[in-house]
Short mmCIF file of C-alpha atoms in Angstrom, two decimals:
data_model
loop_
_atom_site.label_atom_id
_atom_site.label_comp_id
_atom_site.label_asym_id
_atom_site.label_seq_id
_atom_site.Cartn_x
_atom_site.Cartn_y
_atom_site.Cartn_z
CA MET A 514 0.00 0.00 0.00
CA PRO A 515 1.28 3.52 -0.74
CA ILE A 516 2.46 5.49 2.27
CA ASP A 517 -0.07 8.00 3.60
CA PHE A 518 2.35 10.87 4.14
CA SER A 519 -0.38 13.00 5.69
CA ARG A 520 -0.30 11.01 8.92
CA PHE A 521 3.31 11.94 9.75
CA THR A 522 4.30 14.93 11.84
CA ALA A 523 8.05 14.46 11.48
CA ILE A 524 10.66 12.74 9.36
CA SER A 525 13.87 11.57 10.95
CA PHE A 526 17.04 10.76 9.05
CA ASP A 527 20.16 8.77 9.46
CA CYS A 528 23.00 11.16 8.63
CA TYR A 529 26.14 9.43 7.36
CA GLY A 530 25.37 7.43 4.24
CA THR A 531 21.94 9.03 3.90
CA LEU A 532 22.48 12.81 4.04
CA ILE A 533 26.28 12.75 3.93
CA ASP A 534 28.36 10.94 1.31
CA TRP A 535 30.56 9.14 3.77
CA GLU A 536 31.95 6.67 1.24
CA SER A 537 33.69 9.56 -0.53
CA GLY A 538 35.11 10.53 2.87
CA ILE A 539 36.04 7.08 4.18
CA LEU A 540 37.68 5.55 1.11
CA PRO A 541 40.37 8.18 0.37
CA VAL A 542 41.46 8.23 4.01
CA LEU A 543 41.72 4.46 4.30
CA ARG A 544 43.37 4.21 0.88
CA ARG A 545 46.07 6.63 2.07
CA VAL A 546 46.65 4.64 5.25
CA LEU A 547 46.75 1.33 3.43
CA GLY A 548 48.91 2.73 0.64
CA SER A 549 51.51 3.95 3.10
CA HIS A 550 51.91 0.33 4.25
CA GLY A 551 52.01 -1.24 0.80
CA GLN A 552 48.43 -2.50 0.93
CA SER A 553 46.71 -0.39 -1.73
CA GLN A 554 47.65 -2.58 -4.71
CA SER A 555 46.32 -5.84 -3.28
CA GLN A 556 43.74 -7.45 -5.58
CA SER A 557 41.53 -8.26 -2.59
CA LEU A 558 41.36 -4.63 -1.43
CA THR A 559 38.79 -3.27 -3.82
CA ASP A 560 36.72 -0.31 -2.65
CA ALA A 561 33.90 -2.75 -1.92
CA ALA A 562 36.21 -4.94 0.18
CA ILE A 563 37.43 -1.94 2.16
CA LEU A 564 33.86 -0.85 2.90
CA GLU A 565 32.91 -4.37 3.90
CA LEU A 566 35.76 -4.46 6.41
CA TYR A 567 34.85 -0.95 7.58
CA GLY A 568 31.27 -2.06 8.23
CA GLU A 569 32.47 -5.12 10.12
CA PHE A 570 35.00 -3.25 12.27
CA GLU A 571 32.66 -0.34 13.01
CA ALA A 572 29.81 -2.62 14.12
CA GLU A 573 32.18 -4.56 16.38
CA ALA A 574 33.43 -1.37 18.02
CA GLU A 575 29.87 -0.11 18.55
CA SER A 576 28.52 -3.37 19.97
CA GLY A 577 30.42 -3.28 23.27
CA PRO A 578 30.26 -0.79 26.14
CA TYR A 579 29.60 2.73 24.87
CA GLN A 580 32.62 4.64 23.59
CA SER A 581 32.72 7.84 21.60
CA TYR A 582 32.44 7.68 17.83
CA ARG A 583 35.87 9.27 17.68
CA ASP A 584 37.16 6.20 19.52
CA VAL A 585 35.09 3.91 17.30
CA LEU A 586 36.79 5.29 14.20
CA GLN A 587 40.21 4.95 15.82
CA SER A 588 39.31 1.33 16.58
CA VAL A 589 38.43 0.84 12.91
CA VAL A 590 41.89 1.98 11.77
CA ARG A 591 43.55 -0.25 14.39
CA ALA A 592 41.44 -3.19 13.21
CA PHE A 593 42.57 -2.64 9.61
CA ALA A 594 46.17 -2.61 10.81
CA GLU A 595 45.70 -5.81 12.81
CA ARG A 596 43.84 -7.64 10.03
CA LEU A 597 46.36 -6.62 7.36
CA HIS A 598 49.44 -6.94 9.57
CA PHE A 599 50.89 -3.46 9.72
CA GLU A 600 51.46 -0.89 12.48
CA ALA A 601 49.46 2.31 12.12
CA SER A 602 50.96 5.55 13.32
CA SER A 603 49.13 7.75 15.81
CA ALA A 604 48.39 10.23 12.99
CA GLU A 605 46.93 7.45 10.87
CA ILE A 606 44.79 6.24 13.76
CA ARG A 607 43.38 9.78 14.12
CA SER A 608 42.97 10.39 10.40
CA LEU A 609 39.53 8.85 9.95
CA HIS A 610 37.74 10.77 12.70
CA GLU A 611 39.59 13.96 11.77
CA SER A 612 38.19 13.66 8.24
CA VAL A 613 34.53 13.57 9.32
CA ARG A 614 34.15 17.36 9.28
CA ALA A 615 34.98 17.40 5.55
CA TRP A 616 32.62 14.61 4.48
CA PRO A 617 30.25 16.26 1.96
CA PRO A 618 26.47 16.07 1.66
CA PHE A 619 25.07 14.29 -1.36
CA PRO A 620 24.19 16.79 -4.12
CA ASP A 621 20.44 16.37 -3.55
CA THR A 622 20.46 16.50 0.25
CA VAL A 623 20.06 20.17 1.13
CA ALA A 624 17.38 20.95 -1.47
CA ALA A 625 15.38 17.86 -0.48
CA LEU A 626 15.58 18.70 3.23
CA ARG A 627 14.35 22.24 2.55
CA GLN A 628 11.44 20.90 0.55
CA LEU A 629 10.49 18.36 3.20
CA GLN A 630 10.80 20.98 5.93
CA LYS A 631 7.84 22.83 4.42
CA ARG A 632 5.59 19.96 5.55
CA TYR A 633 7.30 18.21 8.45
CA LYS A 634 9.50 18.62 11.47
CA LEU A 635 12.94 17.24 10.68
CA ALA A 636 15.16 15.21 12.97
CA VAL A 637 18.48 13.40 12.81
CA ILE A 638 19.22 10.10 14.57
CA SER A 639 22.92 9.47 14.08
CA ASN A 640 25.74 7.29 15.37
CA ILE A 641 28.01 10.26 15.98
CA ASP A 642 29.52 12.52 18.66
CA ASP A 643 27.92 15.89 19.32
CA ASP A 644 30.97 17.90 18.31
CA LEU A 645 31.51 15.92 15.09
CA PHE A 646 27.89 16.41 14.06
CA ALA A 647 28.21 20.14 14.82
CA GLU A 648 30.80 20.28 12.03
CA THR A 649 28.63 18.23 9.66
CA ARG A 650 25.62 20.41 10.42
CA LYS A 651 27.36 23.36 8.77
CA HIS A 652 27.18 21.51 5.44
CA LEU A 653 23.46 20.76 5.73
CA ASP A 654 22.25 24.35 6.03
CA VAL A 655 18.96 23.30 7.65
CA GLU A 656 17.68 23.76 11.20
CA PHE A 657 16.59 20.42 12.67
CA ASP A 658 13.84 20.16 15.27
CA ALA A 659 15.74 17.40 17.04
CA VAL A 660 19.18 15.83 16.83
CA ILE A 661 19.75 12.53 18.60
CA THR A 662 23.38 11.44 18.69
CA ALA A 663 24.92 8.26 20.00
CA GLU A 664 26.72 10.42 22.55
CA GLN A 665 23.38 11.61 23.95
CA ALA A 666 21.80 8.15 23.87
CA ARG A 667 24.97 6.42 25.13
CA SER A 668 24.25 3.70 22.59
CA TYR A 669 24.57 3.04 18.89
CA LYS A 670 21.97 2.08 16.38
CA PRO A 671 20.68 -0.59 15.81
CA SER A 672 19.81 -0.15 19.50
CA ILE A 673 16.15 0.83 19.78
CA ASN A 674 17.15 3.19 22.60
CA ASN A 675 18.21 5.83 20.06
CA PHE A 676 14.83 5.72 18.32
CA GLN A 677 12.92 5.76 21.60
CA MET A 678 14.89 8.85 22.62
CA ALA A 679 13.90 10.52 19.34
CA LEU A 680 10.22 9.76 19.94
CA ARG A 681 10.43 11.22 23.45
CA THR A 682 12.27 14.32 22.24
CA LEU A 683 9.74 14.94 19.47
CA ALA A 684 6.83 13.97 21.78
CA LEU A 685 5.47 11.65 19.09
CA SER A 686 3.94 8.20 18.97
CA PRO A 687 5.66 5.81 16.52
CA ASP A 688 2.86 6.10 13.94
CA ARG A 689 3.53 9.85 13.56
CA LEU A 690 7.22 9.48 12.68
CA LEU A 691 8.72 8.46 9.34
CA HIS A 692 12.38 7.39 9.39
CA ALA A 693 14.56 7.58 6.26
CA ALA A 694 17.91 5.85 6.06
CA GLN A 695 20.40 4.06 3.85
CA SER A 696 21.24 1.30 6.34
CA ILE A 697 18.91 -1.67 6.72
CA TYR A 698 21.02 -2.96 9.62
CA HIS A 699 21.28 0.26 11.64
CA ASP A 700 17.94 1.86 10.86
CA VAL A 701 15.20 0.06 8.97
CA VAL A 702 15.10 -3.07 11.15
CA PRO A 703 15.11 -1.38 14.58
CA ALA A 704 12.73 1.41 13.52
CA ARG A 705 10.26 -1.12 12.12
CA SER A 706 10.41 -3.10 15.38
CA LEU A 707 9.01 -0.03 17.17
CA GLY A 708 6.20 0.50 14.67
CA ILE A 709 7.94 3.42 12.92
CA SER A 710 7.36 3.57 9.16
CA THR A 711 10.58 3.53 7.17
CA VAL A 712 12.01 4.74 3.87
CA TRP A 713 15.04 2.91 2.52
CA VAL A 714 17.22 5.48 0.79
CA ASN A 715 19.07 3.03 -1.45
CA ARG A 716 21.95 5.31 -2.39
CA LYS A 717 24.35 4.38 -5.18
CA SER A 718 27.30 2.59 -3.60
CA VAL A 719 30.33 0.50 -4.47
CA ARG A 720 28.53 -2.09 -2.34
CA PRO A 721 25.06 -1.87 -3.93
CA GLY A 722 22.22 -2.20 -1.47
CA ILE A 723 24.53 -2.28 1.57
CA GLY A 724 27.09 0.53 1.55
CA ALA A 725 29.70 0.97 4.29
CA VAL A 726 27.74 -0.98 6.91
CA ARG A 727 27.30 -4.52 8.14
CA GLY A 728 24.72 -6.57 6.28
CA SER A 729 21.58 -7.34 8.27
CA ALA A 730 20.85 -10.90 9.37
CA ALA A 731 17.19 -10.08 10.09
CA LEU A 732 14.35 -11.90 8.37
CA ALA A 733 13.35 -10.55 4.96
CA SER A 734 10.02 -9.37 6.39
CA GLU A 735 11.86 -7.35 9.06
CA LYS A 736 14.12 -5.70 6.48
CA ARG A 737 11.34 -4.53 4.17
CA ALA A 738 10.92 -0.75 4.29
CA ASP A 739 7.57 0.87 3.54
CA LEU A 740 9.14 2.77 0.64
CA GLU A 741 12.38 2.51 -1.33
CA VAL A 742 13.87 5.55 -3.09
CA PRO A 743 17.26 5.99 -4.80
CA ASP A 744 18.05 9.26 -3.05
CA LEU A 745 16.58 12.02 -0.89
CA ALA A 746 15.26 13.85 -3.92
CA GLY A 747 13.19 10.75 -4.61
CA LEU A 748 11.62 10.96 -1.15
CA ALA A 749 10.82 14.66 -1.55
CA ALA A 750 9.26 13.96 -4.96
CA ALA A 751 7.17 11.12 -3.54
CA VAL A 752 5.84 13.39 -0.79
CA VAL A 753 4.88 16.09 -3.29
CA THR A 754 3.30 13.61 -5.69
CA ARG A 755 1.20 11.93 -3.02
CA ALA A 756 0.12 15.31 -1.66
CA GLN A 757 -1.19 16.21 -5.10
CA ASP A 758 -3.09 12.94 -5.61
#
């Protein structure tokens, strides 16, 4: 059944991978680190392979006791070094989190957010530190009604705690919130489990359909979003089209 967009008060978004083109930020940094240790020419280290390892290492770092995202990204670089048998320098270990502030929005992001803001409150639910998102926010040029970070929640998606915190902050019941995200694992599955309608923003990626995240082991029925779009412009267009029907 088509989504009834009129029943939503707010739309929440994952940030990195959905609003922000993090693959274009992650890959050059990791390529530089790997290249400095003679790893960049390995046949097994395609961009897709690097992102698969990134998704694995990030999820592992986020699954234990809470640590900052800055520390998560440092753990990712250390995990690459351990897996590929080299010793990363302190500068290399810092390089990934230091690059976050420069990760760019997708070309359609800002215009789509402005269009959606005409009809809905906008929120961000992101696995990030407050200060790192403050830098990213400068690229988005939109005022959000709520920003829920992992630092505030003291947990990382796919924990439902982050989504419950968003609902409390927005003072909404699950049926009034629509959540849009690129990650099935981090976002679609946990949001659906709470009765939140979801949009899968299936961005173009060197790992089609997955991106720089861990694949989800959930049942197919639990991974099925209410709507799939190729980008944020597609979501904004769907909202306008349905409003005109």
